[in-house]
Amino acid sequence: MIALGCDHGGYELKQEIIAWLDKQGLAYKDYGCYSTESVDYPEYAHVVAHAVADGTCERGILICGTGIGISIAANKVKGIRAALCTDCFMAEATRQHNDANILALGGRVIGPGLALKIVETFLNTPFSGDERHMRRIAKIEE
Ligand code: RB5
């Protein structure tokens, strides 16, 4: 199960991602927001981050205008490794090296074509499991 969340700056891109997830037959839970009306991104970051941290969802995708505010807020929740990605290299590397559990995107930064490729890469790339990466991730939680 994938947890989705956005603010007004990410709403339109989230709709594109929802259409893509539907086409792929991938299960998701949409935690809002549900329109382009102005809202506060930390609220959506926190609800999605908690859904991932408590195991309700395996991964999350968060979108605001830049992807910055929503990733900063999500990373305040223990156990969350939210990665703001603007290309597929970053999405692949953050899964392999950081075992990132939330992908953050900027709806005002990238277009839907690239965003969907980033989502696909993020969802399909496994964590490497390498000892050095596990050691570094463990140090984040110290
Ligand atoms: C909202 O205008 C904007 O500040 C927000 O979407 C995000 O970019 C914050 O980091």
GROMACS .gro file of N, CA and C and ligand atoms in nm:
model
  436
    1MET      N    1   0.086  -0.120   0.000
    1MET     CA    2   0.000   0.000   0.000
    1MET      C    3   0.089   0.125   0.000
    2ILE      N    4   0.055   0.217  -0.087
    2ILE     CA    5   0.131   0.341  -0.100
    2ILE      C    6   0.048   0.456  -0.042
    3ALA      N    7   0.108   0.533   0.048
    3ALA     CA    8   0.039   0.648   0.106
    3ALA      C    9   0.069   0.772   0.021
    4LEU      N   10  -0.036   0.843  -0.016
    4LEU     CA   11  -0.020   0.964  -0.097
    4LEU      C   12  -0.063   1.086  -0.018
    5GLY      N   13   0.012   1.196  -0.035
    5GLY     CA   14  -0.028   1.321   0.028
    5GLY      C   15   0.029   1.438  -0.049
    6CYS      N   16  -0.040   1.550  -0.040
    6CYS     CA   17   0.007   1.669  -0.112
    6CYS      C   18  -0.054   1.794  -0.048
    7ASP      N   19  -0.001   1.909  -0.088
    7ASP     CA   20  -0.072   2.033  -0.060
    7ASP      C   21  -0.126   2.085  -0.193
    8HIS      N   22  -0.177   2.209  -0.192
    8HIS     CA   23  -0.237   2.264  -0.314
    8HIS      C   24  -0.136   2.273  -0.429
    9GLY      N   25  -0.007   2.294  -0.394
    9GLY     CA   26   0.097   2.303  -0.497
    9GLY      C   27   0.129   2.169  -0.562
   10GLY      N   28   0.086   2.062  -0.498
   10GLY     CA   29   0.114   1.929  -0.550
   10GLY      C   30  -0.009   1.854  -0.596
   11TYR      N   31  -0.127   1.918  -0.580
   11TYR     CA   32  -0.252   1.847  -0.607
   11TYR      C   33  -0.261   1.794  -0.751
   12GLU      N   34  -0.227   1.879  -0.847
   12GLU     CA   35  -0.244   1.836  -0.987
   12GLU      C   36  -0.149   1.721  -1.022
   13LEU      N   37  -0.027   1.727  -0.974
   13LEU     CA   38   0.066   1.617  -1.000
   13LEU      C   39   0.019   1.490  -0.929
   14LYS      N   40  -0.037   1.506  -0.810
   14LYS     CA   41  -0.088   1.386  -0.740
   14LYS      C   42  -0.197   1.318  -0.822
   15GLN      N   43  -0.282   1.397  -0.889
   15GLN     CA   44  -0.388   1.337  -0.972
   15GLN      C   45  -0.327   1.256  -1.087
   16GLU      N   46  -0.217   1.306  -1.143
   16GLU     CA   47  -0.148   1.232  -1.250
   16GLU      C   48  -0.092   1.100  -1.195
   17ILE      N   49  -0.037   1.107  -1.076
   17ILE     CA   50   0.021   0.987  -1.014
   17ILE      C   51  -0.089   0.886  -0.981
   18ILE      N   52  -0.202   0.935  -0.933
   18ILE     CA   53  -0.315   0.846  -0.904
   18ILE      C   54  -0.360   0.774  -1.031
   19ALA      N   55  -0.371   0.848  -1.142
   19ALA     CA   56  -0.413   0.786  -1.269
   19ALA      C   57  -0.312   0.679  -1.311
   20TRP      N   58  -0.183   0.706  -1.290
   20TRP     CA   59  -0.078   0.609  -1.326
   20TRP      C   60  -0.085   0.486  -1.235
   21LEU      N   61  -0.104   0.508  -1.105
   21LEU     CA   62  -0.113   0.394  -1.011
   21LEU      C   63  -0.234   0.307  -1.045
   22ASP      N   64  -0.345   0.372  -1.081
   22ASP     CA   65  -0.466   0.298  -1.121
   22ASP      C   66  -0.436   0.210  -1.242
   23LYS      N   67  -0.366   0.268  -1.339
   23LYS     CA   68  -0.333   0.195  -1.462
   23LYS      C   69  -0.242   0.075  -1.433
   24GLN      N   70  -0.155   0.093  -1.336
   24GLN     CA   71  -0.062  -0.016  -1.299
   24GLN      C   72  -0.128  -0.119  -1.207
   25GLY      N   73  -0.246  -0.084  -1.155
   25GLY     CA   74  -0.312  -0.173  -1.060
   25GLY      C   75  -0.245  -0.175  -0.924
   26LEU      N   76  -0.181  -0.063  -0.889
   26LEU     CA   77  -0.111  -0.055  -0.760
   26LEU      C   78  -0.203   0.009  -0.655
   27ALA      N   79  -0.203  -0.049  -0.535
   27ALA     CA   80  -0.292  -0.002  -0.429
   27ALA      C   81  -0.233   0.121  -0.359
   28TYR      N   82  -0.320   0.217  -0.329
   28TYR     CA   83  -0.275   0.338  -0.261
   28TYR      C   84  -0.387   0.388  -0.169
   29LYS      N   85  -0.346   0.473  -0.075
   29LYS     CA   86  -0.443   0.541   0.010
   29LYS      C   87  -0.413   0.690  -0.002
   30ASP      N   88  -0.512   0.767  -0.040
   30ASP     CA   89  -0.494   0.911  -0.061
   30ASP      C   90  -0.533   0.987   0.065
   31TYR      N   91  -0.434   1.045   0.131
   31TYR     CA   92  -0.456   1.118   0.256
   31TYR      C   93  -0.482   1.267   0.235
   32GLY      N   94  -0.507   1.308   0.111
   32GLY     CA   95  -0.536   1.448   0.082
   32GLY      C   96  -0.410   1.527   0.048
   33CYS      N   97  -0.425   1.657   0.019
   33CYS     CA   98  -0.550   1.730   0.012
   33CYS      C   99  -0.627   1.692  -0.115
   34TYR      N  100  -0.748   1.743  -0.125
   34TYR     CA  101  -0.837   1.696  -0.232
   34TYR      C  102  -0.878   1.806  -0.329
   35SER      N  103  -0.808   1.920  -0.328
   35SER     CA  104  -0.837   2.028  -0.424
   35SER      C  105  -0.716   2.121  -0.428
   36THR      N  106  -0.726   2.226  -0.509
   36THR     CA  107  -0.617   2.323  -0.517
   36THR      C  108  -0.635   2.438  -0.418
   37GLU      N  109  -0.730   2.424  -0.328
   37GLU     CA  110  -0.750   2.525  -0.223
   37GLU      C  111  -0.629   2.524  -0.129
   38SER      N  112  -0.583   2.642  -0.089
   38SER     CA  113  -0.461   2.653  -0.009
   38SER      C  114  -0.472   2.581   0.126
   39VAL      N  115  -0.371   2.498   0.154
   39VAL     CA  116  -0.366   2.422   0.280
   39VAL      C  117  -0.221   2.426   0.333
   40ASP      N  118  -0.199   2.368   0.450
   40ASP     CA  119  -0.066   2.369   0.512
   40ASP      C  120   0.001   2.232   0.493
   41TYR      N  121   0.111   2.231   0.418
   41TYR     CA  122   0.176   2.103   0.383
   41TYR      C  123   0.220   2.017   0.501
   42PRO      N  124   0.259   2.075   0.620
   42PRO     CA  125   0.302   1.984   0.727
   42PRO      C  126   0.193   1.885   0.771
   43GLU      N  127   0.068   1.927   0.761
   43GLU     CA  128  -0.041   1.836   0.804
   43GLU      C  129  -0.043   1.709   0.719
   44TYR      N  130  -0.022   1.725   0.590
   44TYR     CA  131  -0.027   1.609   0.499
   44TYR      C  132   0.102   1.529   0.509
   45ALA      N  133   0.213   1.599   0.529
   45ALA     CA  134   0.341   1.530   0.550
   45ALA      C  135   0.332   1.440   0.673
   46HIS      N  136   0.274   1.492   0.780
   46HIS     CA  137   0.272   1.415   0.904
   46HIS      C  138   0.180   1.295   0.896
   47VAL      N  139   0.065   1.309   0.835
   47VAL     CA  140  -0.029   1.196   0.829
   47VAL      C  141   0.028   1.084   0.741
   48VAL      N  142   0.092   1.120   0.630
   48VAL     CA  143   0.153   1.018   0.544
   48VAL      C  144   0.275   0.957   0.613
   49ALA      N  145   0.357   1.039   0.676
   49ALA     CA  146   0.476   0.988   0.743
   49ALA      C  147   0.437   0.890   0.854
   50HIS      N  148   0.333   0.922   0.929
   50HIS     CA  149   0.291   0.830   1.036
   50HIS      C  150   0.234   0.701   0.977
   51ALA      N  151   0.163   0.710   0.866
   51ALA     CA  152   0.109   0.588   0.801
   51ALA      C  153   0.223   0.496   0.757
   52VAL      N  154   0.334   0.555   0.713
   52VAL     CA  155   0.449   0.472   0.673
   52VAL      C  156   0.524   0.423   0.797
   53ALA      N  157   0.545   0.513   0.892
   53ALA     CA  158   0.623   0.476   1.012
   53ALA      C  159   0.555   0.366   1.092
   54ASP      N  160   0.420   0.368   1.096
   54ASP     CA  161   0.351   0.265   1.179
   54ASP      C  162   0.317   0.138   1.098
   55GLY      N  163   0.359   0.135   0.971
   55GLY     CA  164   0.342   0.013   0.892
   55GLY      C  165   0.209   0.001   0.819
   56THR      N  166   0.122   0.102   0.833
   56THR     CA  167  -0.006   0.099   0.759
   56THR      C  168   0.023   0.094   0.609
   57CYS      N  169   0.124   0.167   0.567
   57CYS     CA  170   0.165   0.170   0.425
   57CYS      C  171   0.315   0.141   0.418
   58GLU      N  172   0.357   0.075   0.310
   58GLU     CA  173   0.501   0.041   0.296
   58GLU      C  174   0.582   0.160   0.248
   59ARG      N  175   0.524   0.240   0.159
   59ARG     CA  176   0.593   0.355   0.101
   59ARG      C  177   0.497   0.473   0.099
   60GLY      N  178   0.555   0.594   0.082
   60GLY     CA  179   0.473   0.713   0.068
   60GLY      C  180   0.523   0.800  -0.046
   61ILE      N  181   0.432   0.879  -0.099
   61ILE     CA  182   0.468   0.980  -0.199
   61ILE      C  183   0.404   1.111  -0.153
   62LEU      N  184   0.487   1.214  -0.138
   62LEU     CA  185   0.441   1.345  -0.092
   62LEU      C  186   0.477   1.451  -0.195
   63ILE      N  187   0.386   1.541  -0.220
   63ILE     CA  188   0.409   1.644  -0.322
   63ILE      C  189   0.362   1.779  -0.270
   64CYS      N  190   0.452   1.877  -0.276
   64CYS     CA  191   0.412   2.016  -0.256
   64CYS      C  192   0.466   2.094  -0.376
   65GLY      N  193   0.470   2.226  -0.367
   65GLY     CA  194   0.514   2.304  -0.481
   65GLY      C  195   0.658   2.272  -0.520
   66THR      N  196   0.744   2.271  -0.420
   66THR     CA  197   0.886   2.242  -0.445
   66THR      C  198   0.927   2.101  -0.405
   67GLY      N  199   0.849   2.039  -0.318
   67GLY     CA  200   0.889   1.912  -0.257
   67GLY      C  201   0.975   1.932  -0.134
   68ILE      N  202   1.014   2.055  -0.109
   68ILE     CA  203   1.107   2.082   0.001
   68ILE      C  204   1.035   2.083   0.136
   69GLY      N  205   0.935   2.169   0.149
   69GLY     CA  206   0.867   2.181   0.278
   69GLY      C  207   0.808   2.049   0.324
   70ILE      N  208   0.747   1.978   0.232
   70ILE     CA  209   0.677   1.853   0.268
   70ILE      C  210   0.778   1.744   0.306
   71SER      N  211   0.898   1.747   0.247
   71SER     CA  212   0.999   1.647   0.285
   71SER      C  213   1.064   1.684   0.418
   72ILE      N  214   1.086   1.811   0.442
   72ILE     CA  215   1.141   1.854   0.571
   72ILE      C  216   1.046   1.809   0.683
   73ALA      N  217   0.917   1.832   0.663
   73ALA     CA  218   0.818   1.796   0.766
   73ALA      C  219   0.812   1.645   0.785
   74ALA      N  220   0.812   1.569   0.678
   74ALA     CA  221   0.803   1.422   0.688
   74ALA      C  222   0.923   1.366   0.762
   75ASN      N  223   1.039   1.425   0.738
   75ASN     CA  224   1.161   1.372   0.801
   75ASN      C  225   1.170   1.398   0.951
   76LYS      N  226   1.075   1.472   1.006
   76LYS     CA  227   1.068   1.492   1.152
   76LYS      C  228   1.012   1.369   1.222
   77VAL      N  229   0.947   1.281   1.145
   77VAL     CA  230   0.883   1.163   1.206
   77VAL      C  231   0.986   1.050   1.212
   78LYS      N  232   0.999   0.990   1.330
   78LYS     CA  233   1.100   0.885   1.351
   78LYS      C  234   1.079   0.769   1.255
   79GLY      N  235   1.188   0.727   1.196
   79GLY     CA  236   1.182   0.612   1.105
   79GLY      C  237   1.158   0.650   0.961
   80ILE      N  238   1.131   0.780   0.937
   80ILE     CA  239   1.104   0.825   0.800
   80ILE      C  240   1.231   0.874   0.734
   81ARG      N  241   1.249   0.826   0.611
   81ARG     CA  242   1.357   0.875   0.525
   81ARG      C  243   1.290   0.922   0.397
   82ALA      N  244   1.256   1.051   0.397
   82ALA     CA  245   1.188   1.110   0.281
   82ALA      C  246   1.292   1.174   0.190
   83ALA      N  247   1.288   1.139   0.063
   83ALA     CA  248   1.388   1.187  -0.032
   83ALA      C  249   1.322   1.271  -0.142
   84LEU      N  250   1.367   1.393  -0.153
   84LEU     CA  251   1.321   1.481  -0.261
   84LEU      C  252   1.402   1.447  -0.386
   85CYS      N  253   1.335   1.404  -0.490
   85CYS     CA  254   1.404   1.362  -0.613
   85CYS      C  255   1.357   1.445  -0.732
   86THR      N  256   1.453   1.485  -0.813
   86THR     CA  257   1.420   1.560  -0.934
   86THR      C  258   1.463   1.484  -1.060
   87ASP      N  259   1.521   1.365  -1.042
   87ASP     CA  260   1.552   1.282  -1.159
   87ASP      C  261   1.556   1.135  -1.117
   88CYS      N  262   1.567   1.047  -1.217
   88CYS     CA  263   1.559   0.903  -1.191
   88CYS      C  264   1.685   0.850  -1.123
   89PHE      N  265   1.799   0.915  -1.148
   89PHE     CA  266   1.922   0.873  -1.080
   89PHE      C  267   1.905   0.889  -0.929
   90MET      N  268   1.850   1.002  -0.887
   90MET     CA  269   1.829   1.026  -0.744
   90MET      C  270   1.732   0.924  -0.685
   91ALA      N  271   1.624   0.895  -0.760
   91ALA     CA  272   1.524   0.800  -0.711
   91ALA      C  273   1.583   0.661  -0.694
   92GLU      N  274   1.666   0.620  -0.790
   92GLU     CA  275   1.729   0.489  -0.783
   92GLU      C  276   1.830   0.485  -0.668
   93ALA      N  277   1.913   0.588  -0.659
   93ALA     CA  278   2.018   0.589  -0.557
   93ALA      C  279   1.960   0.597  -0.416
   94THR      N  280   1.853   0.673  -0.399
   94THR     CA  281   1.799   0.687  -0.263
   94THR      C  282   1.732   0.558  -0.217
   95ARG      N  283   1.683   0.477  -0.309
   95ARG     CA  284   1.632   0.345  -0.270
   95ARG      C  285   1.749   0.251  -0.239
   96GLN      N  286   1.848   0.248  -0.328
   96GLN     CA  287   1.961   0.155  -0.310
   96GLN      C  288   2.044   0.189  -0.188
   97HIS      N  289   2.069   0.318  -0.165
   97HIS     CA  290   2.164   0.359  -0.060
   97HIS      C  291   2.096   0.398   0.071
   98ASN      N  292   1.984   0.470   0.061
   98ASN     CA  293   1.920   0.525   0.182
   98ASN      C  294   1.798   0.446   0.227
   99ASP      N  295   1.755   0.349   0.147
   99ASP     CA  296   1.629   0.277   0.173
   99ASP      C  297   1.518   0.379   0.203
  100ALA      N  298   1.513   0.484   0.122
  100ALA     CA  299   1.412   0.590   0.143
  100ALA      C  300   1.272   0.528   0.139
  101ASN      N  301   1.189   0.567   0.236
  101ASN     CA  302   1.054   0.510   0.240
  101ASN      C  303   0.946   0.609   0.194
  102ILE      N  304   0.986   0.735   0.173
  102ILE     CA  305   0.893   0.833   0.115
  102ILE      C  306   0.964   0.908   0.003
  103LEU      N  307   0.896   0.920  -0.109
  103LEU     CA  308   0.943   1.000  -0.222
  103LEU      C  309   0.875   1.136  -0.215
  104ALA      N  310   0.954   1.242  -0.221
  104ALA     CA  311   0.895   1.378  -0.226
  104ALA      C  312   0.921   1.437  -0.365
  105LEU      N  313   0.819   1.504  -0.416
  105LEU     CA  314   0.826   1.564  -0.550
  105LEU      C  315   0.777   1.708  -0.544
  106GLY      N  316   0.829   1.789  -0.636
  106GLY     CA  317   0.784   1.927  -0.646
  106GLY      C  318   0.691   1.944  -0.766
  107GLY      N  319   0.567   1.968  -0.739
  107GLY     CA  320   0.467   1.981  -0.847
  107GLY      C  321   0.490   2.103  -0.936
  108ARG      N  322   0.564   2.202  -0.882
  108ARG     CA  323   0.593   2.321  -0.962
  108ARG      C  324   0.735   2.316  -1.020
  109VAL      N  325   0.802   2.203  -0.999
  109VAL     CA  326   0.941   2.190  -1.042
  109VAL      C  327   0.956   2.101  -1.164
  110ILE      N  328   0.887   1.985  -1.159
  110ILE     CA  329   0.900   1.890  -1.271
  110ILE      C  330   0.763   1.863  -1.333
  111GLY      N  331   0.765   1.822  -1.459
  111GLY     CA  332   0.642   1.789  -1.529
  111GLY      C  333   0.599   1.646  -1.500
  112PRO      N  334   0.476   1.612  -1.541
  112PRO     CA  335   0.422   1.479  -1.509
  112PRO      C  336   0.499   1.364  -1.575
  113GLY      N  337   0.554   1.386  -1.694
  113GLY     CA  338   0.626   1.277  -1.762
  113GLY      C  339   0.746   1.230  -1.681
  114LEU      N  340   0.829   1.324  -1.638
  114LEU     CA  341   0.946   1.291  -1.557
  114LEU      C  342   0.903   1.240  -1.419
  115ALA      N  343   0.803   1.305  -1.362
  115ALA     CA  344   0.757   1.265  -1.228
  115ALA      C  345   0.713   1.119  -1.226
  116LEU      N  346   0.642   1.076  -1.329
  116LEU     CA  347   0.594   0.937  -1.331
  116LEU      C  348   0.710   0.838  -1.347
  117LYS      N  349   0.812   0.876  -1.422
  117LYS     CA  350   0.932   0.791  -1.435
  117LYS      C  351   1.004   0.781  -1.301
  118ILE      N  352   1.009   0.894  -1.228
  118ILE     CA  353   1.071   0.894  -1.096
  118ILE      C  354   0.993   0.803  -1.001
  119VAL      N  355   0.860   0.814  -1.006
  119VAL     CA  356   0.775   0.729  -0.920
  119VAL      C  357   0.800   0.582  -0.953
  120GLU      N  358   0.802   0.549  -1.081
  120GLU     CA  359   0.824   0.411  -1.124
  120GLU      C  360   0.959   0.360  -1.074
  121THR      N  361   1.062   0.442  -1.089
  121THR     CA  362   1.196   0.403  -1.045
  121THR      C  363   1.199   0.383  -0.894
  122PHE      N  364   1.138   0.477  -0.822
  122PHE     CA  365   1.136   0.470  -0.675
  122PHE      C  366   1.066   0.342  -0.628
  123LEU      N  367   0.953   0.310  -0.689
  123LEU     CA  368   0.875   0.193  -0.645
  123LEU      C  369   0.940   0.061  -0.684
  124ASN      N  370   1.018   0.061  -0.793
  124ASN     CA  371   1.072  -0.066  -0.845
  124ASN      C  372   1.216  -0.094  -0.806
  125THR      N  373   1.280  -0.001  -0.737
  125THR     CA  374   1.421  -0.022  -0.701
  125THR      C  375   1.431  -0.073  -0.558
  126PRO      N  376   1.493  -0.190  -0.538
  126PRO     CA  377   1.509  -0.240  -0.401
  126PRO      C  378   1.628  -0.175  -0.328
  127PHE      N  379   1.625  -0.180  -0.197
  127PHE     CA  380   1.740  -0.140  -0.115
  127PHE      C  381   1.853  -0.240  -0.141
  128SER      N  382   1.975  -0.192  -0.150
  128SER     CA  383   2.088  -0.281  -0.182
  128SER      C  384   2.114  -0.381  -0.070
  129GLY      N  385   2.086  -0.337   0.055
  129GLY     CA  386   2.115  -0.425   0.170
  129GLY      C  387   2.262  -0.430   0.204
  130ASP      N  388   2.345  -0.351   0.137
  130ASP     CA  389   2.489  -0.353   0.164
  130ASP      C  390   2.516  -0.308   0.308
  131GLU      N  391   2.615  -0.373   0.369
  131GLU     CA  392   2.647  -0.346   0.509
  131GLU      C  393   2.675  -0.198   0.533
  132ARG      N  394   2.751  -0.137   0.442
  132ARG     CA  395   2.787   0.004   0.465
  132ARG      C  396   2.664   0.095   0.462
  133HIS      N  397   2.568   0.062   0.378
  133HIS     CA  398   2.446   0.144   0.373
  133HIS      C  399   2.359   0.119   0.497
  134MET      N  400   2.354  -0.007   0.541
  134MET     CA  401   2.278  -0.037   0.663
  134MET      C  402   2.338   0.034   0.783
  135ARG      N  403   2.471   0.035   0.790
  135ARG     CA  404   2.541   0.103   0.901
  135ARG      C  405   2.509   0.253   0.901
  136ARG      N  406   2.512   0.314   0.783
  136ARG     CA  407   2.487   0.459   0.774
  136ARG      C  408   2.342   0.492   0.807
  137ILE      N  409   2.249   0.409   0.761
  137ILE     CA  410   2.108   0.432   0.792
  137ILE      C  411   2.085   0.421   0.943
  138ALA      N  412   2.150   0.321   1.005
  138ALA     CA  413   2.137   0.303   1.150
  138ALA      C  414   2.186   0.428   1.223
  139LYS      N  415   2.291   0.491   1.171
  139LYS     CA  416   2.345   0.612   1.235
  139LYS      C  417   2.248   0.730   1.226
  140ILE      N  418   2.161   0.731   1.126
  140ILE     CA  419   2.062   0.838   1.115
  140ILE      C  420   1.968   0.834   1.236
  141GLU      N  421   1.937   0.714   1.281
  141GLU     CA  422   1.839   0.695   1.390
  141GLU      C  423   1.901   0.714   1.528
  142GLU      N  424   2.034   0.727   1.535
  142GLU     CA  425   2.099   0.736   1.668
  142GLU      C  426   2.064   0.865   1.741
  143RB5     C1  427   0.288   2.662  -0.111
  143RB5     O1  428   0.272   2.785  -0.170
  143RB5     C2  429   0.435   2.621  -0.111
  143RB5     O2  430   0.504   2.698  -0.019
  143RB5     C3  431   0.449   2.474  -0.083
  143RB5     O3  432   0.378   2.401  -0.177
  143RB5     C4  433   0.589   2.418  -0.085
  143RB5     O4  434   0.656   2.452  -0.201
  143RB5     C5  435   0.669   2.439   0.037
  143RB5     O5  436   0.784   2.397   0.048
   0.00000   0.00000   0.00000
